[in-house]
């Protein structure tokens, strides 16, 4: 038992858990990372589907805390593909000698706060237990997939593939009739790639995506070295940027739009010019985040821009979104709309008739039957709260976190802690900036804040820290009030951001949208004032 007693335990060996381990070791704490998978990497271990890559530039979607690491690691492309990010995390783990404190194949099933001893007791699915006063949940915000249970889903005789547990050895799609369900970031990334491999691809689309074309490219000779020489400036700019990525990315495109002229006063010529520029130009207006009518006007132009790319008029019309732009996560793509001009690609608009059944030979919809050899599910995640909800997390008085969130909604204080669950820190919990930012920039701030907090507890002779219900309520009200004035609060906005993609999940916008610098300022202010809003004992 003593071997399994630690100063702090970390759940998850992805980007967050690896850095958390490094930070806690620097404090001299006896720490261990518990990881359910067979290897480190988190998101970037599981999401190996064709075309998987990050939509933020590699030099920004990477740890900034070590100049040695950022100078030594060599990115080959502007926006990194999954294998390269996974390899990067392996490099970091070797460089910092992290693996000796990581327990793989350790799936935490339950954790209970022992109020008398003021410590957490964690039980793995194997029955093994671990004890520590503090737990950091670095279990990922998009790590629990939503897999639809269509009637007959298990009867399919072909291959059923899931984007977030793609076979490590890959899957040969050549000469196969493939169906892809889902057109979020994942679907939009994989569809052009699968179309090139498969004999035929059928895309089953429930909600058309807003997606902006992007050209990912390899770094030119010497380009990365030049960028590395500018790292102090690049990181400084990132730190001050609301989304934690100052160079062009899906998020910064949105931020830049805020400074553009409004569509509402645009002339017919202005609009025609916007459509001429393509789907990106069609949306490039300053008022579309705050005015639903302006948003709809821009969507109309977006539809016109699609119609200039997609040759079949019915398909082009089916690709036009009906939800407001900005209320789902921005997507960037490599030739998405062009893919629908291929002879081997078909689109099924599920708004005209839903999937009724999966049979041994394919997918039946209210509109007809599609024979398939492979079905690919790119149907999203139970985001932000999913990973901790699948663990039996019991806080004070035996309250289950999943029940608490089911009743109260996905509430937290600062996205870092939940009232009634002492000494449990969440990296990128609901109510933190994570969802709408560069995750790596956001997690670095969280990890550093948590490490400083643990040092403070030690130095001040405290053992327990707990979010106060009043502070939590105020934080949730504050975070909610920021989105209230935007299209994000519109009833037609359904996404993982507000839990609408998970049946029965209490609807609440789960991000903090004032940006990372403002969030950091508030977190630092709270810490400097002696952790206001928390009870320390
Ligand atoms: O998931 P999603 P995702 N029948 O929830 C559809 C990150 N990420 O995995 O919109 C039919 O966005 C669903 O339809 P609807 C990024 O943060 C980043 O694509 O609910 N369809 C939707 O079209 C992203 O936001 C990168 O109506 C069903 C799709 O499945 C997050 O992960 C790449 C259905 C799910 O879209 C999640 O993206 C990939 C059903 N029963 C992911 N159920 C990059 O960095 C769901 N759908 C680039």
Coordinates of C-alpha atoms and ligand atoms in Angstrom, one line a residue:
X1 CA 0.0 0.0 0.0
X2 CA 2.8 2.4 0.9
X3 CA 4.2 2.1 -2.6
X4 CA 1.0 3.5 -3.8
X5 CA 0.9 6.5 -1.5
X6 CA 1.8 9.7 -3.1
X7 CA 1.9 13.5 -2.4
X8 CA -0.2 14.0 -5.5
X9 CA -1.7 11.9 -8.3
X10 CA -2.4 12.9 -11.8
X11 CA -4.9 11.2 -14.0
X12 CA -4.0 11.1 -17.7
X13 CA -0.7 11.2 -19.6
X14 CA -1.6 13.6 -22.4
X15 CA -0.3 17.1 -23.0
X16 CA -1.7 18.3 -19.6
X17 CA -0.6 15.3 -17.5
X18 CA 2.9 15.2 -18.8
X19 CA 3.5 18.9 -18.0
X20 CA 1.8 18.5 -14.6
X21 CA 4.1 15.7 -13.7
X22 CA 7.1 17.8 -14.6
X23 CA 5.9 20.7 -12.5
X24 CA 5.1 18.7 -9.5
X25 CA 8.4 16.9 -9.6
X26 CA 10.1 20.3 -9.6
X27 CA 8.3 21.0 -6.4
X28 CA 9.8 17.9 -5.0
X29 CA 6.5 16.0 -4.7
X30 CA 6.2 12.3 -4.9
X31 CA 3.9 12.0 -7.9
X32 CA 2.6 9.5 -10.3
X33 CA 0.5 9.7 -13.5
X34 CA -2.2 7.1 -13.9
X35 CA -3.0 6.4 -17.5
X36 CA -5.6 4.0 -18.8
X37 CA -4.0 3.5 -22.2
X38 CA -1.1 1.5 -23.3
X39 CA 1.0 4.6 -24.0
X40 CA 1.2 8.3 -23.4
X41 CA -0.3 10.9 -25.7
X42 CA -3.9 11.2 -24.8
X43 CA -5.9 12.7 -27.6
X44 CA -2.9 12.4 -29.9
X45 CA -2.6 8.7 -29.2
X46 CA -6.2 7.8 -29.9
X47 CA -7.2 10.0 -32.8
X48 CA -5.2 8.4 -35.6
X49 CA -7.9 8.7 -38.3
X50 CA -6.8 9.6 -41.9
X51 CA -6.1 13.3 -42.1
X52 CA -5.9 13.9 -38.3
X53 CA -3.9 17.0 -37.7
X54 CA -4.0 20.1 -35.5
X55 CA -5.5 23.4 -36.8
X56 CA -3.1 25.6 -34.9
X57 CA 0.5 26.2 -36.1
X58 CA 3.0 23.7 -34.7
X59 CA 5.3 26.4 -33.3
X60 CA 2.3 27.6 -31.2
X61 CA 0.7 24.2 -30.5
X62 CA 3.6 23.1 -28.4
X63 CA 5.0 23.6 -24.9
X64 CA 6.5 27.0 -24.3
X65 CA 7.9 26.2 -20.8
X66 CA 11.2 24.8 -22.0
X67 CA 13.4 26.7 -24.5
X68 CA 15.5 23.6 -24.8
X69 CA 12.6 21.5 -26.0
X70 CA 11.3 24.1 -28.5
X71 CA 14.8 24.6 -29.9
X72 CA 15.6 20.9 -30.2
X73 CA 12.3 19.5 -31.6
X74 CA 11.9 19.7 -35.4
X75 CA 8.4 20.3 -36.8
X76 CA 8.1 19.5 -40.5
X77 CA 4.8 21.1 -41.3
X78 CA 3.1 24.4 -40.5
X79 CA 0.2 22.6 -38.9
X80 CA 1.3 19.2 -37.5
X81 CA -0.3 15.9 -38.4
X82 CA -1.2 13.4 -35.6
X83 CA 1.9 11.2 -35.9
X84 CA 4.2 14.1 -35.5
X85 CA 2.4 15.4 -32.4
X86 CA 2.5 12.0 -30.9
X87 CA 6.2 11.7 -31.6
X88 CA 6.7 15.2 -30.1
X89 CA 5.1 14.1 -26.8
X90 CA 7.3 11.0 -26.8
X91 CA 10.3 13.2 -27.3
X92 CA 9.2 15.4 -24.4
X93 CA 8.7 12.4 -22.1
X94 CA 12.1 11.1 -22.9
X95 CA 13.8 14.5 -22.6
X96 CA 12.2 15.1 -19.1
X97 CA 12.5 11.4 -18.1
X98 CA 8.8 11.3 -17.3
X99 CA 8.0 7.7 -18.0
X100 CA 9.4 6.4 -14.8
X101 CA 6.5 8.1 -12.9
X102 CA 3.8 7.1 -15.4
X103 CA 1.7 4.0 -14.8
X104 CA 0.2 2.8 -18.0
X105 CA -2.8 0.4 -18.3
X106 CA -4.2 2.0 -15.1
X107 CA -7.8 2.8 -15.6
X108 CA -9.2 4.7 -12.6
X109 CA -12.8 3.5 -12.0
X110 CA -13.5 5.2 -8.7
X111 CA -12.0 7.9 -6.3
X112 CA -13.3 8.8 -3.0
X113 CA -12.4 11.7 -0.7
X114 CA -11.7 10.5 2.8
X115 CA -12.8 13.5 4.8
X116 CA -11.1 12.4 8.0
X117 CA -7.7 11.8 6.5
X118 CA -8.2 14.6 4.0
X119 CA -7.0 12.5 1.1
X120 CA -8.2 10.8 -2.0
X121 CA -8.4 7.1 -2.4
X122 CA -8.3 6.0 -6.0
X123 CA -9.3 2.5 -7.3
X124 CA -8.2 1.2 -10.6
X125 CA -10.4 -1.1 -12.7
X126 CA -7.9 -3.9 -11.7
X127 CA -8.7 -3.3 -8.0
X128 CA -5.3 -1.7 -7.2
X129 CA -5.6 1.4 -5.0
X130 CA -3.6 4.7 -4.8
X131 CA -3.8 7.3 -2.1
X132 CA -2.8 11.0 -2.2
X133 CA -4.0 14.2 -0.6
X134 CA -4.3 15.9 -4.0
X135 CA -5.5 14.7 -7.4
X136 CA -5.1 16.5 -10.7
X137 CA -7.5 15.4 -13.3
X138 CA -5.7 15.8 -16.6
X139 CA -8.1 13.4 -18.2
X140 CA -8.8 15.4 -21.4
X141 CA -11.7 17.6 -22.5
X142 CA -12.5 15.5 -25.6
X143 CA -11.6 12.0 -24.5
X144 CA -14.9 10.2 -24.1
X145 CA -16.5 9.5 -27.5
X146 CA -20.2 9.8 -28.3
X147 CA -21.0 6.6 -30.2
X148 CA -24.6 6.5 -31.5
X149 CA -26.6 3.4 -30.7
X150 CA -28.6 3.2 -34.0
X151 CA -30.9 0.2 -34.2
X152 CA -28.8 -2.7 -35.4
X153 CA -25.5 -1.0 -35.0
X154 CA -23.8 -4.2 -33.9
X155 CA -25.2 -6.3 -36.7
X156 CA -23.0 -4.6 -39.4
X157 CA -21.0 -7.3 -41.1
X158 CA -18.4 -4.9 -42.5
X159 CA -15.8 -2.9 -40.5
X160 CA -17.1 -0.3 -38.0
X161 CA -14.4 2.2 -37.3
X162 CA -14.4 5.0 -34.7
X163 CA -12.4 8.1 -35.3
X164 CA -11.1 8.2 -31.7
X165 CA -10.0 4.6 -31.6
X166 CA -8.7 4.2 -35.1
X167 CA -6.6 1.0 -35.5
X168 CA -3.0 1.7 -34.6
X169 CA -1.9 -0.2 -37.7
X170 CA -4.2 1.8 -39.9
X171 CA -7.0 0.5 -42.1
X172 CA -6.9 -0.1 -45.9
X173 CA -9.9 1.6 -47.4
X174 CA -9.0 1.1 -51.0
X175 CA -11.7 -0.6 -53.1
X176 CA -14.1 -0.2 -50.2
X177 CA -17.6 1.5 -50.1
X178 CA -17.2 3.7 -47.0
X179 CA -19.8 5.6 -45.1
X180 CA -18.8 8.5 -42.8
X181 CA -21.2 9.7 -40.1
X182 CA -20.4 13.1 -38.8
X183 CA -19.2 16.4 -40.3
X184 CA -17.6 18.2 -37.3
X185 CA -13.8 18.9 -37.2
X186 CA -13.0 15.2 -37.4
X187 CA -15.3 14.4 -40.3
X188 CA -14.3 17.4 -42.3
X189 CA -10.6 16.4 -41.9
X190 CA -11.0 12.8 -42.8
X191 CA -13.6 13.1 -45.7
X192 CA -11.2 14.5 -48.4
X193 CA -8.5 11.9 -47.4
X194 CA -10.9 9.0 -47.4
X195 CA -12.4 10.1 -50.7
X196 CA -9.0 9.7 -52.3
X197 CA -8.7 6.1 -51.0
X198 CA -12.1 4.6 -51.1
X199 CA -14.0 3.2 -54.1
X200 CA -17.0 5.2 -53.0
X201 CA -17.6 7.5 -50.0
X202 CA -21.1 8.4 -48.7
X203 CA -21.1 11.2 -46.2
X204 CA -24.0 11.1 -43.7
X205 CA -24.5 14.7 -42.7
X206 CA -26.8 15.8 -39.9
X207 CA -25.5 19.4 -39.5
X208 CA -23.5 21.0 -42.3
X209 CA -20.3 22.6 -41.1
X210 CA -18.9 26.0 -41.5
X211 CA -15.3 25.3 -42.6
X212 CA -12.6 27.5 -43.9
X213 CA -10.0 26.4 -46.5
X214 CA -6.4 26.3 -45.4
X215 CA -3.2 25.3 -47.1
X216 CA -1.0 23.3 -44.7
X217 CA 2.5 23.0 -46.1
X218 CA 5.9 21.8 -45.2
X219 CA 8.4 24.3 -43.8
X220 CA 10.7 25.6 -46.4
X221 CA 14.4 25.0 -45.8
X222 CA 15.6 27.3 -43.0
X223 CA 12.1 28.6 -42.2
X224 CA 11.8 26.7 -39.0
X225 CA 15.2 27.8 -37.8
X226 CA 14.2 31.4 -38.5
X227 CA 11.0 31.0 -36.5
X228 CA 12.9 29.3 -33.6
X229 CA 15.2 32.4 -33.4
X230 CA 12.0 34.5 -32.9
X231 CA 10.6 32.2 -30.2
X232 CA 10.8 34.8 -27.4
X233 CA 8.6 37.2 -29.5
X234 CA 6.3 34.4 -30.8
X235 CA 5.6 33.1 -27.3
X236 CA 5.2 36.7 -25.9
X237 CA 2.6 37.4 -28.6
X238 CA 0.8 34.1 -27.9
X239 CA 0.6 34.9 -24.2
X240 CA -1.1 38.2 -24.9
X241 CA -3.5 36.8 -27.5
X242 CA -7.1 35.9 -26.3
X243 CA -7.0 32.4 -27.8
X244 CA -3.3 31.7 -27.0
X245 CA -2.3 31.6 -30.7
X246 CA -1.3 34.8 -32.3
X247 CA -0.4 33.4 -35.7
X248 CA -3.1 32.4 -38.1
X249 CA -5.3 29.6 -36.9
X250 CA -9.0 28.7 -37.0
X251 CA -9.5 30.8 -33.8
X252 CA -7.5 33.8 -34.7
X253 CA -9.5 34.1 -38.0
X254 CA -12.6 34.5 -35.8
X255 CA -10.9 37.1 -33.6
X256 CA -9.7 39.0 -36.6
X257 CA -13.3 39.2 -38.0
X258 CA -14.3 41.2 -34.9
X259 CA -12.4 44.2 -36.4
X260 CA -14.1 44.0 -39.8
X261 CA -16.9 46.2 -41.0
X262 CA -20.5 45.1 -40.3
X263 CA -22.5 43.2 -42.9
X264 CA -25.6 45.1 -42.0
X265 CA -24.4 48.3 -43.7
X266 CA -22.6 46.5 -46.6
X267 CA -23.6 47.4 -50.1
X268 CA -24.6 44.8 -52.8
X269 CA -21.1 45.4 -54.3
X270 CA -19.4 44.7 -50.9
X271 CA -21.3 41.5 -50.6
X272 CA -20.5 40.4 -54.1
X273 CA -16.9 41.1 -53.5
X274 CA -17.0 39.0 -50.3
X275 CA -18.5 36.0 -52.1
X276 CA -15.9 36.4 -54.8
X277 CA -13.2 35.8 -52.1
X278 CA -14.8 32.4 -51.3
X279 CA -16.3 31.0 -48.1
X280 CA -13.8 32.7 -45.9
X281 CA -14.6 36.1 -47.4
X282 CA -18.3 35.5 -47.2
X283 CA -18.1 35.3 -43.4
X284 CA -15.6 38.1 -42.9
X285 CA -17.8 40.6 -41.1
X286 CA -17.5 42.3 -37.7
X287 CA -21.1 42.0 -36.5
X288 CA -21.9 38.3 -37.0
X289 CA -21.0 37.2 -33.5
X290 CA -23.4 39.6 -31.8
X291 CA -26.3 39.9 -34.2
X292 CA -28.2 36.8 -35.3
X293 CA -29.6 38.5 -38.4
X294 CA -26.2 39.6 -39.5
X295 CA -25.0 36.1 -39.0
X296 CA -27.8 34.8 -41.2
X297 CA -27.0 37.3 -43.9
X298 CA -23.4 36.1 -43.9
X299 CA -24.6 32.5 -44.0
X300 CA -26.5 33.3 -47.2
X301 CA -23.3 34.6 -48.7
X302 CA -21.5 31.5 -47.5
X303 CA -24.0 29.4 -49.4
X304 CA -23.4 31.4 -52.5
X305 CA -19.6 30.9 -52.1
X306 CA -20.2 27.1 -51.7
X307 CA -22.3 27.1 -54.9
X308 CA -19.3 28.5 -56.7
X309 CA -17.2 25.5 -55.7
X310 CA -19.7 22.5 -55.6
X311 CA -21.0 21.9 -59.1
X312 CA -24.2 19.9 -58.2
X313 CA -26.7 22.5 -57.1
X314 CA -28.6 20.1 -54.7
X315 CA -25.4 19.0 -53.0
X316 CA -24.2 22.6 -52.7
X317 CA -27.5 23.6 -51.1
X318 CA -27.4 20.7 -48.7
X319 CA -23.9 21.8 -47.5
X320 CA -25.2 25.2 -46.3
X321 CA -25.4 25.3 -42.5
X322 CA -28.6 26.2 -40.6
X323 CA -26.9 27.0 -37.3
X324 CA -25.3 30.4 -36.7
X325 CA -21.6 30.7 -37.6
X326 CA -19.4 30.8 -34.5
X327 CA -21.5 28.8 -32.2
X328 CA -19.6 25.6 -33.0
X329 CA -15.9 25.3 -33.0
X330 CA -14.3 26.8 -36.1
X331 CA -13.1 24.3 -38.6
X332 CA -10.4 24.6 -41.2
X333 CA -10.0 22.1 -44.1
X334 CA -8.0 21.0 -47.0
X335 CA -10.3 20.8 -50.0
X336 CA -13.5 19.8 -48.2
X337 CA -16.0 21.3 -50.6
X338 CA -14.1 20.3 -53.7
X339 CA -14.4 16.7 -52.5
X340 CA -18.1 16.7 -53.3
X341 CA -17.3 17.2 -56.9
X342 CA -15.7 13.8 -57.1
X343 CA -17.6 11.1 -58.9
X344 CA -17.0 8.7 -56.1
X345 CA -18.5 10.9 -53.3
X346 CA -22.2 11.3 -52.3
X347 CA -23.8 13.3 -49.6
X348 CA -26.9 12.2 -47.6
X349 CA -28.6 15.2 -46.0
X350 CA -30.0 13.7 -42.8
X351 CA -32.2 16.7 -42.3
X352 CA -34.4 15.3 -45.1
X353 CA -34.7 11.9 -43.4
X354 CA -32.7 10.4 -40.5
X355 CA -30.8 7.2 -40.2
X356 CA -33.3 4.5 -39.2
X357 CA -31.1 1.4 -38.9
X358 CA -27.8 -0.2 -39.5
X359 CA -28.1 -3.5 -41.1
X360 CA -25.5 -6.2 -41.8
X361 CA -24.9 -4.6 -45.3
X362 CA -25.2 -0.9 -44.7
X363 CA -27.2 2.1 -43.5
X364 CA -30.9 2.6 -43.9
X365 CA -32.2 6.2 -43.8
X366 CA -35.8 7.5 -44.3
X367 CA -34.6 8.4 -47.7
X368 CA -33.2 5.0 -48.8
X369 CA -30.6 2.4 -48.3
X370 CA -26.8 2.6 -48.7
X371 CA -24.7 -0.6 -49.1
X372 CA -21.4 -0.2 -47.4
X373 CA -18.2 -2.2 -46.6
X374 CA -17.0 0.2 -43.9
X375 CA -18.8 2.6 -41.5
X376 CA -16.8 5.4 -39.9
X377 CA -18.2 7.1 -36.9
X378 CA -16.9 10.7 -36.4
X379 CA -19.7 11.5 -34.0
X380 CA -18.0 13.6 -31.4
X381 CA -17.3 13.6 -27.7
X382 CA -19.0 14.0 -24.3
X383 CA -16.8 17.0 -23.8
X384 CA -15.4 18.7 -20.7
X385 CA -17.2 16.7 -18.1
X386 CA -17.2 13.2 -19.8
X387 CA -13.9 11.9 -18.6
X388 CA -14.6 12.7 -14.9
X389 CA -18.2 11.6 -15.1
X390 CA -17.2 8.1 -16.2
X391 CA -15.2 7.7 -12.9
X392 CA -17.2 7.3 -9.7
X393 CA -15.8 10.5 -8.1
X394 CA -17.2 10.9 -4.6
X395 CA -16.6 14.1 -2.7
X396 CA -17.9 15.3 0.6
X397 CA -20.8 13.4 2.0
X398 CA -20.3 10.8 -0.7
X399 CA -21.8 13.0 -3.4
X400 CA -21.0 11.7 -6.9
X401 CA -19.6 14.3 -9.2
X402 CA -21.5 13.0 -12.2
X403 CA -24.8 13.3 -10.2
X404 CA -23.8 16.8 -9.1
X405 CA -23.1 17.9 -12.6
X406 CA -26.3 16.2 -13.9
X407 CA -28.3 18.3 -11.4
X408 CA -26.4 21.6 -11.3
X409 CA -25.1 21.6 -14.8
X410 CA -21.3 21.4 -15.6
X411 CA -20.4 24.0 -12.9
X412 CA -17.0 24.8 -11.4
X413 CA -15.0 27.6 -9.9
X414 CA -12.5 28.9 -12.5
X415 CA -12.9 25.6 -14.4
X416 CA -10.3 24.3 -11.9
X417 CA -12.2 23.1 -8.9
X418 CA -15.8 22.0 -7.9
X419 CA -17.4 22.9 -4.6
X420 CA -17.7 19.8 -2.4
X421 CA -14.7 18.1 -4.1
X422 CA -11.7 19.3 -2.0
X423 CA -8.2 18.9 -3.2
X424 CA -9.3 17.9 -6.7
X425 CA -7.9 20.1 -9.5
X426 CA -9.2 19.8 -13.0
X427 CA -7.0 20.9 -15.9
X428 CA -9.3 22.6 -18.4
X429 CA -12.5 21.9 -16.6
X430 CA -15.9 23.4 -17.7
X431 CA -15.8 27.1 -17.2
X432 CA -12.1 27.5 -18.2
X433 CA -10.9 29.1 -21.5
X434 CA -9.8 25.7 -23.0
X435 CA -12.7 25.0 -25.3
X436 CA -12.2 28.1 -27.5
X437 CA -8.5 28.4 -27.3
X438 CA -5.2 26.8 -28.2
X439 CA -5.4 24.0 -25.7
X440 CA -1.7 23.9 -25.1
X441 CA -1.5 27.5 -24.1
X442 CA -4.5 27.1 -21.9
X443 CA -3.2 24.0 -20.1
X444 CA 0.2 25.5 -19.4
X445 CA -1.5 28.3 -17.5
X446 CA -3.6 25.8 -15.5
X447 CA -0.7 23.5 -14.7
X448 CA 1.4 26.4 -13.5
X449 CA -1.4 27.8 -11.4
X450 CA -2.1 24.4 -9.8
X451 CA 1.6 23.9 -9.0
X452 CA 1.8 27.3 -7.4
X453 CA -1.3 26.6 -5.4
X454 CA 0.1 23.3 -4.1
X455 CA 3.3 25.1 -3.1
X456 CA 1.3 27.7 -1.3
X457 CA -0.7 25.1 0.6
X458 CA 2.6 23.5 1.7
X459 CA 4.3 26.7 2.6
X460 CA 1.2 28.0 4.5
X461 CA 0.7 24.8 6.4
X462 CA -2.6 24.0 4.8
X463 CA -3.7 20.6 3.7
X464 CA -7.1 21.2 2.1
X465 CA -8.4 23.6 -0.5
X466 CA -12.0 23.7 -1.6
X467 CA -14.0 25.9 -3.9
X468 CA -16.7 27.8 -2.0
X469 CA -20.3 27.4 -3.5
X470 CA -20.8 31.1 -3.6
X471 CA -17.6 31.8 -5.5
X472 CA -18.5 29.0 -7.9
X473 CA -22.0 30.4 -8.5
X474 CA -20.5 33.9 -9.2
X475 CA -18.0 32.4 -11.6
X476 CA -20.6 30.5 -13.5
X477 CA -22.8 33.7 -13.7
X478 CA -19.8 35.7 -14.9
X479 CA -18.8 33.2 -17.6
X480 CA -22.4 32.8 -18.7
X481 CA -22.9 36.6 -18.9
X482 CA -20.0 37.0 -21.3
X483 CA -21.6 34.6 -23.9
X484 CA -25.1 36.0 -23.3
X485 CA -24.5 38.8 -25.8
X486 CA -23.3 36.6 -28.5
X487 CA -24.7 34.1 -31.0
X488 CA -23.3 31.4 -28.8
X489 CA -26.3 31.8 -26.5
X490 CA -28.8 31.5 -29.4
X491 CA -31.2 28.5 -29.0
X492 CA -30.2 27.1 -32.4
X493 CA -26.6 26.8 -31.2
X494 CA -26.2 23.1 -30.5
X495 CA -22.6 21.8 -30.0
X496 CA -20.3 20.1 -27.6
X497 CA -19.5 23.6 -26.2
X498 CA -22.9 23.6 -24.5
X499 CA -23.5 19.8 -24.1
X500 CA -26.3 19.8 -26.6
X501 CA -24.6 16.9 -28.5
X502 CA -25.0 14.5 -25.6
X503 CA -28.6 13.3 -25.0
X504 CA -29.8 14.3 -21.5
X505 CA -26.7 16.5 -20.7
X506 CA -27.7 19.7 -18.9
X507 CA -27.2 22.6 -21.3
X508 CA -24.7 25.2 -20.3
X509 CA -21.9 26.9 -22.3
X510 CA -18.8 25.3 -20.9
X511 CA -16.0 27.7 -21.9
X512 CA -14.7 31.0 -20.6
X513 CA -14.7 33.4 -23.5
X514 CA -13.0 36.5 -22.2
X515 CA -9.7 35.1 -23.4
X516 CA -6.6 33.5 -21.7
X517 CA -4.9 36.8 -20.7
X518 CA -8.0 38.1 -18.8
X519 CA -8.5 34.6 -17.3
X520 CA -4.9 34.5 -16.2
X521 CA -5.2 37.9 -14.7
X522 CA -8.2 36.8 -12.6
X523 CA -6.6 33.5 -11.5
X524 CA -3.4 35.3 -10.5
X525 CA -5.4 38.0 -8.6
X526 CA -7.3 35.3 -6.7
X527 CA -4.0 33.5 -5.8
X528 CA -2.2 36.7 -4.8
X529 CA -5.1 37.6 -2.5
X530 CA -4.7 34.3 -0.7
X531 CA -7.0 32.2 -2.9
X532 CA -10.2 34.1 -2.5
X533 CA -13.2 32.0 -3.3
X534 CA -11.5 28.9 -1.8
X535 CA -11.6 27.6 1.8
X536 CA -8.1 26.6 3.0
X537 CA -7.6 24.5 6.1
Ligands
LIG1 O1 -17.1 16.2 -33.0 P1 -18.3 17.2 -33.3 P2 -15.6 16.1 -33.8 N1 -26.3 10.9 -36.4 O2 -19.1 17.1 -32.1 C1 -22.6 14.3 -35.9 C2 -11.6 18.8 -31.7 N2 -10.9 18.4 -32.9 O3 -15.0 14.9 -33.3 O4 -23.8 18.6 -35.4 C3 -25.7 11.7 -37.3 O5 -17.7 18.5 -33.7 C4 -22.8 15.7 -35.5 O6 -24.0 16.2 -36.0 P3 -24.7 17.5 -35.2 C5 -12.3 20.1 -31.9 O7 -12.2 20.8 -30.7 C6 -9.9 19.2 -33.4 O8 -15.8 16.3 -35.2 O9 -24.7 17.0 -33.7 N3 -24.7 12.5 -37.0 C7 -21.5 16.3 -36.0 O10 -21.6 16.6 -37.4 C8 -13.7 19.7 -32.3 O11 -14.6 20.7 -32.1 C9 -9.3 18.9 -34.6 O12 -26.0 17.6 -35.8 C10 -24.3 12.6 -35.8 C11 -20.5 15.2 -35.8 O13 -21.2 14.0 -35.7 C12 -13.8 18.5 -31.3 O14 -12.6 17.9 -31.4 C13 -9.7 17.8 -35.3 C14 -24.8 11.8 -34.8 C15 -19.7 15.4 -34.5 O15 -19.0 16.6 -34.6 C16 -14.9 17.6 -31.7 O16 -14.9 17.3 -33.1 C17 -10.7 17.0 -34.8 C18 -25.9 10.9 -35.1 N4 -26.5 10.1 -34.2 C19 -11.3 17.3 -33.6 N5 -24.2 12.1 -33.6 C20 -8.3 19.8 -35.1 O17 -7.5 20.3 -34.4 C21 -23.3 13.0 -33.9 N6 -23.4 13.3 -35.2 C22 -8.3 20.2 -36.5

